[in-house]
């Protein structure tokens, strides 16, 4: 007997099952199902207030579900805290960037590496060789990811993040998320506030970054042409329910999608 090769990898695989989130009388997500296959980039679009950030937040663990479940790499993670989910490989960026403005680019990025340290607290007090080795490894990883953005961040490693352009702050946030060495990256409108040139630059860099790190992604994005470029699979949300799902080409042709977006773009 030979062992069969697994046809699909569980790494980075996400399943949201019948997830419902209520805020008082408002149902932000209504029995919503979604699947992100390992290694894929899956997109979510929908009008403002349709539940996109709520979806990202239930996967990251910030928002609890009222019913339903979140299954990551085959395990039910619905009850796990945000740090616990981060420690098993779920990283995210925020719709409104969250960085330490007075700290440098490199400092902000290295904060994301905390979970990769094998050293103990005592080691950090006494600066043991193992800690120095950890520092070195993390710094190398940081430089590698920062270099993926060409010359956008490398010349600015010591600049306070608050002095950077919006697009560069977004790049710092993405780098910090990758420092967690995630297998799933959640991106909530990463191109919001970027001009078309910057948006496309990021759209062209993301697939390679994700592939090199064996990471899948769930991306919320308004620009349909960018979703079409990045994603094999797209979900369209409206008022917390799926109104369309499929390839980008198919969902844009869907009359329900046209109606939901009428007067929006
Ligand atoms: P999107 O990201 O698609 O714009 P959200 O997921 O942020 O939508 O919000 C979905 C709905 O839930 C909106 O009507 C929003 O006002 C509401 N909502 C989101 N967060 C909260 C909250 N913490 N308390 C109350 N209502 C909320
Ligand atoms: Mg949102």
Short mmCIF file of C-alpha atoms in Angstrom, two decimals, residues 2-224:
data_model
loop_
_atom_site.label_atom_id
_atom_site.label_comp_id
_atom_site.label_asym_id
_atom_site.label_seq_id
_atom_site.Cartn_x
_atom_site.Cartn_y
_atom_site.Cartn_z
CA UNK A 2 1.26 3.47 -0.84
CA UNK A 3 0.36 6.64 0.92
CA UNK A 4 -1.71 8.91 -1.32
CA UNK A 5 -0.43 12.45 -1.79
CA UNK A 6 -2.91 14.94 -0.33
CA UNK A 7 -4.54 16.78 -3.23
CA UNK A 8 -5.04 20.01 -1.33
CA UNK A 9 -3.00 21.37 1.53
CA UNK A 10 -4.67 22.47 4.74
CA UNK A 11 -2.13 25.23 5.23
CA UNK A 12 -3.90 28.58 5.14
CA UNK A 13 -7.29 26.96 4.58
CA UNK A 14 -10.22 28.86 6.09
CA UNK A 15 -13.89 27.99 6.36
CA UNK A 16 -16.48 30.36 7.80
CA UNK A 17 -19.64 28.41 8.46
CA UNK A 18 -23.10 29.94 8.84
CA UNK A 19 -21.63 32.89 10.73
CA UNK A 20 -24.10 35.34 12.22
CA UNK A 21 -23.17 38.58 14.00
CA UNK A 22 -25.80 40.89 15.47
CA UNK A 23 -25.39 44.39 16.83
CA UNK A 24 -28.59 45.00 18.71
CA UNK A 25 -31.33 44.85 16.10
CA UNK A 26 -28.88 44.95 13.18
CA UNK A 27 -27.63 41.73 11.61
CA UNK A 28 -24.15 42.56 10.26
CA UNK A 29 -23.55 38.98 9.03
CA UNK A 30 -26.38 36.56 8.42
CA UNK A 31 -25.56 32.83 8.30
CA UNK A 32 -22.63 33.61 6.03
CA UNK A 33 -20.47 30.85 4.51
CA UNK A 34 -17.05 31.38 3.00
CA UNK A 35 -14.08 29.27 2.06
CA UNK A 36 -10.50 30.34 1.41
CA UNK A 37 -8.51 27.48 -0.02
CA UNK A 38 -4.92 27.07 1.04
CA UNK A 39 -2.62 29.09 -1.22
CA UNK A 40 -5.45 31.08 -2.83
CA UNK A 41 -6.39 34.75 -2.72
CA UNK A 42 -10.09 35.11 -2.10
CA UNK A 43 -11.84 38.46 -2.45
CA UNK A 44 -14.79 40.05 -0.70
CA UNK A 45 -16.62 43.02 -2.15
CA UNK A 46 -19.82 44.77 -1.15
CA UNK A 47 -21.28 48.21 -0.50
CA UNK A 48 -20.41 50.14 2.66
CA UNK A 49 -21.93 48.57 5.74
CA UNK A 50 -22.44 45.19 4.06
CA UNK A 51 -20.44 43.32 6.73
CA UNK A 52 -16.97 43.02 5.15
CA UNK A 53 -14.98 44.27 8.14
CA UNK A 54 -17.20 42.24 10.45
CA UNK A 55 -16.20 39.16 8.45
CA UNK A 56 -12.48 39.97 8.78
CA UNK A 57 -13.01 40.61 12.52
CA UNK A 58 -14.68 37.27 13.21
CA UNK A 59 -11.82 35.46 11.47
CA UNK A 60 -9.19 37.46 13.40
CA UNK A 61 -11.12 36.86 16.63
CA UNK A 62 -11.90 40.51 17.46
CA UNK A 63 -15.65 40.09 17.02
CA UNK A 64 -17.37 37.01 18.44
CA UNK A 65 -20.01 35.25 16.34
CA UNK A 66 -23.53 34.89 17.72
CA UNK A 67 -23.78 31.58 15.92
CA UNK A 68 -21.79 29.64 13.35
CA UNK A 69 -18.10 28.81 13.35
CA UNK A 70 -14.66 29.67 12.06
CA UNK A 71 -12.54 26.70 11.01
CA UNK A 72 -8.86 27.26 10.29
CA UNK A 73 -6.63 24.56 8.83
CA UNK A 74 -9.23 21.98 9.77
CA UNK A 75 -9.59 23.03 13.42
CA UNK A 76 -12.46 24.94 14.98
CA UNK A 77 -10.98 28.24 16.23
CA UNK A 78 -14.27 29.97 17.05
CA UNK A 79 -13.46 30.11 20.76
CA UNK A 80 -9.84 31.26 20.41
CA UNK A 81 -8.60 34.73 21.38
CA UNK A 82 -6.93 37.17 18.96
CA UNK A 83 -3.36 36.41 20.20
CA UNK A 84 -4.02 32.68 20.04
CA UNK A 85 -5.26 32.96 16.45
CA UNK A 86 -2.24 35.09 15.56
CA UNK A 87 0.02 32.45 17.09
CA UNK A 88 -1.42 29.75 14.83
CA UNK A 89 -0.91 31.81 11.68
CA UNK A 90 -3.77 34.27 11.17
CA UNK A 91 -2.42 37.79 10.51
CA UNK A 92 -4.28 40.92 9.48
CA UNK A 93 -4.13 44.55 8.50
CA UNK A 94 -6.72 47.11 9.55
CA UNK A 95 -9.04 49.25 7.42
CA UNK A 96 -7.74 52.22 9.41
CA UNK A 97 -3.97 51.74 9.67
CA UNK A 98 -2.70 50.96 13.16
CA UNK A 99 0.98 51.75 13.65
CA UNK A 100 3.15 53.46 16.26
CA UNK A 101 3.71 56.82 14.55
CA UNK A 102 6.67 57.97 16.62
CA UNK A 103 8.54 54.69 16.19
CA UNK A 104 10.66 53.92 13.15
CA UNK A 105 9.73 51.74 10.19
CA UNK A 106 12.02 48.96 11.38
CA UNK A 107 10.77 49.14 14.98
CA UNK A 108 7.16 48.92 13.84
CA UNK A 109 7.95 45.95 11.66
CA UNK A 110 9.91 44.07 14.34
CA UNK A 111 6.96 44.34 16.73
CA UNK A 112 5.20 41.89 14.45
CA UNK A 113 7.90 39.31 15.09
CA UNK A 114 7.20 38.78 18.76
CA UNK A 115 5.77 35.31 18.34
CA UNK A 116 8.86 34.04 16.50
CA UNK A 117 11.07 34.44 19.57
CA UNK A 118 12.14 31.24 21.27
CA UNK A 119 13.93 33.10 24.06
CA UNK A 120 12.49 33.52 27.52
CA UNK A 121 11.90 36.75 29.44
CA UNK A 122 15.06 36.05 31.47
CA UNK A 123 16.98 35.76 28.22
CA UNK A 124 15.79 39.19 27.16
CA UNK A 125 16.96 40.68 30.47
CA UNK A 126 20.41 39.08 30.25
CA UNK A 127 20.79 39.38 26.44
CA UNK A 128 21.75 35.73 25.94
CA UNK A 129 23.39 34.51 22.70
CA UNK A 130 20.12 32.81 21.75
CA UNK A 131 18.26 36.11 21.96
CA UNK A 132 20.92 37.80 19.83
CA UNK A 133 20.51 35.03 17.28
CA UNK A 134 16.71 35.51 17.37
CA UNK A 135 17.18 39.25 16.81
CA UNK A 136 19.42 38.58 13.85
CA UNK A 137 16.99 36.11 12.26
CA UNK A 138 14.05 38.49 12.68
CA UNK A 139 16.01 41.40 11.27
CA UNK A 140 16.92 39.33 8.21
CA UNK A 141 13.29 38.33 7.72
CA UNK A 142 12.22 41.96 8.08
CA UNK A 143 14.75 43.13 5.49
CA UNK A 144 13.65 40.43 3.09
CA UNK A 145 9.98 41.44 3.30
CA UNK A 146 10.78 45.17 3.23
CA UNK A 147 12.84 44.59 0.08
CA UNK A 148 9.77 43.18 -1.67
CA UNK A 149 8.52 46.77 -1.87
CA UNK A 150 11.59 47.80 -3.85
CA UNK A 151 12.89 51.19 -2.77
CA UNK A 152 9.69 52.31 -1.05
CA UNK A 153 10.72 51.42 2.50
CA UNK A 154 14.39 50.41 2.45
CA UNK A 155 15.72 54.00 2.38
CA UNK A 156 13.36 54.91 5.26
CA UNK A 157 14.10 52.24 7.87
CA UNK A 158 14.89 54.75 10.62
CA UNK A 159 12.18 57.28 9.72
CA UNK A 160 9.31 57.68 12.20
CA UNK A 161 6.29 56.03 10.62
CA UNK A 162 4.23 59.18 11.21
CA UNK A 163 6.32 61.04 8.62
CA UNK A 164 5.65 58.48 5.87
CA UNK A 165 3.15 58.74 3.04
CA UNK A 166 -0.11 56.91 3.44
CA UNK A 167 0.92 54.24 0.93
CA UNK A 168 4.21 53.64 2.73
CA UNK A 169 2.45 53.30 6.08
CA UNK A 170 0.22 50.71 4.48
CA UNK A 171 3.33 48.86 3.27
CA UNK A 172 4.75 48.93 6.80
CA UNK A 173 1.53 47.46 8.13
CA UNK A 174 1.61 44.66 5.57
CA UNK A 175 5.26 43.94 6.34
CA UNK A 176 4.47 43.77 10.05
CA UNK A 177 1.66 41.28 9.35
CA UNK A 178 4.06 39.09 7.34
CA UNK A 179 6.53 39.12 10.24
CA UNK A 180 4.11 36.86 12.06
CA UNK A 181 4.94 34.27 9.38
CA UNK A 182 1.23 33.70 8.82
CA UNK A 183 -0.41 31.07 6.65
CA UNK A 184 -3.48 33.29 6.22
CA UNK A 185 -3.40 37.05 5.77
CA UNK A 186 -6.55 39.14 6.21
CA UNK A 187 -6.40 42.43 4.31
CA UNK A 188 -9.17 44.95 5.01
CA UNK A 189 -9.14 47.48 2.16
CA UNK A 190 -5.34 47.61 1.84
CA UNK A 191 -5.55 49.96 -1.15
CA UNK A 192 -7.99 52.46 0.38
CA UNK A 193 -6.40 55.92 0.29
CA UNK A 194 -3.83 54.89 -2.30
CA UNK A 195 -3.78 56.48 -5.74
CA UNK A 196 -4.32 54.19 -8.76
CA UNK A 197 -0.59 53.87 -9.43
CA UNK A 198 0.15 52.85 -5.82
CA UNK A 199 -2.83 50.49 -5.75
CA UNK A 200 -1.61 48.68 -8.85
CA UNK A 201 1.94 48.52 -7.57
CA UNK A 202 0.67 46.77 -4.43
CA UNK A 203 -1.68 44.54 -6.44
CA UNK A 204 1.30 43.41 -8.48
CA UNK A 205 3.50 42.78 -5.43
CA UNK A 206 0.99 40.91 -3.28
CA UNK A 207 0.71 37.59 -5.18
CA UNK A 208 4.49 37.07 -5.14
CA UNK A 209 4.77 38.02 -1.48
CA UNK A 210 2.03 35.56 -0.58
CA UNK A 211 3.41 32.79 -2.78
CA UNK A 212 6.96 33.15 -1.42
CA UNK A 213 5.60 32.80 2.12
CA UNK A 214 3.15 30.01 1.34
CA UNK A 215 0.33 32.18 2.60
CA UNK A 216 -3.29 32.46 1.50
CA UNK A 217 -5.27 35.69 1.73
CA UNK A 218 -8.74 37.06 2.27
CA UNK A 219 -8.91 40.53 0.82
CA UNK A 220 -11.62 43.16 1.10
CA UNK A 221 -11.29 45.66 -1.71
CA UNK A 222 -13.53 48.13 -3.51
CA UNK A 223 -11.82 48.28 -6.86
CA UNK A 224 -13.22 45.51 -8.99
#
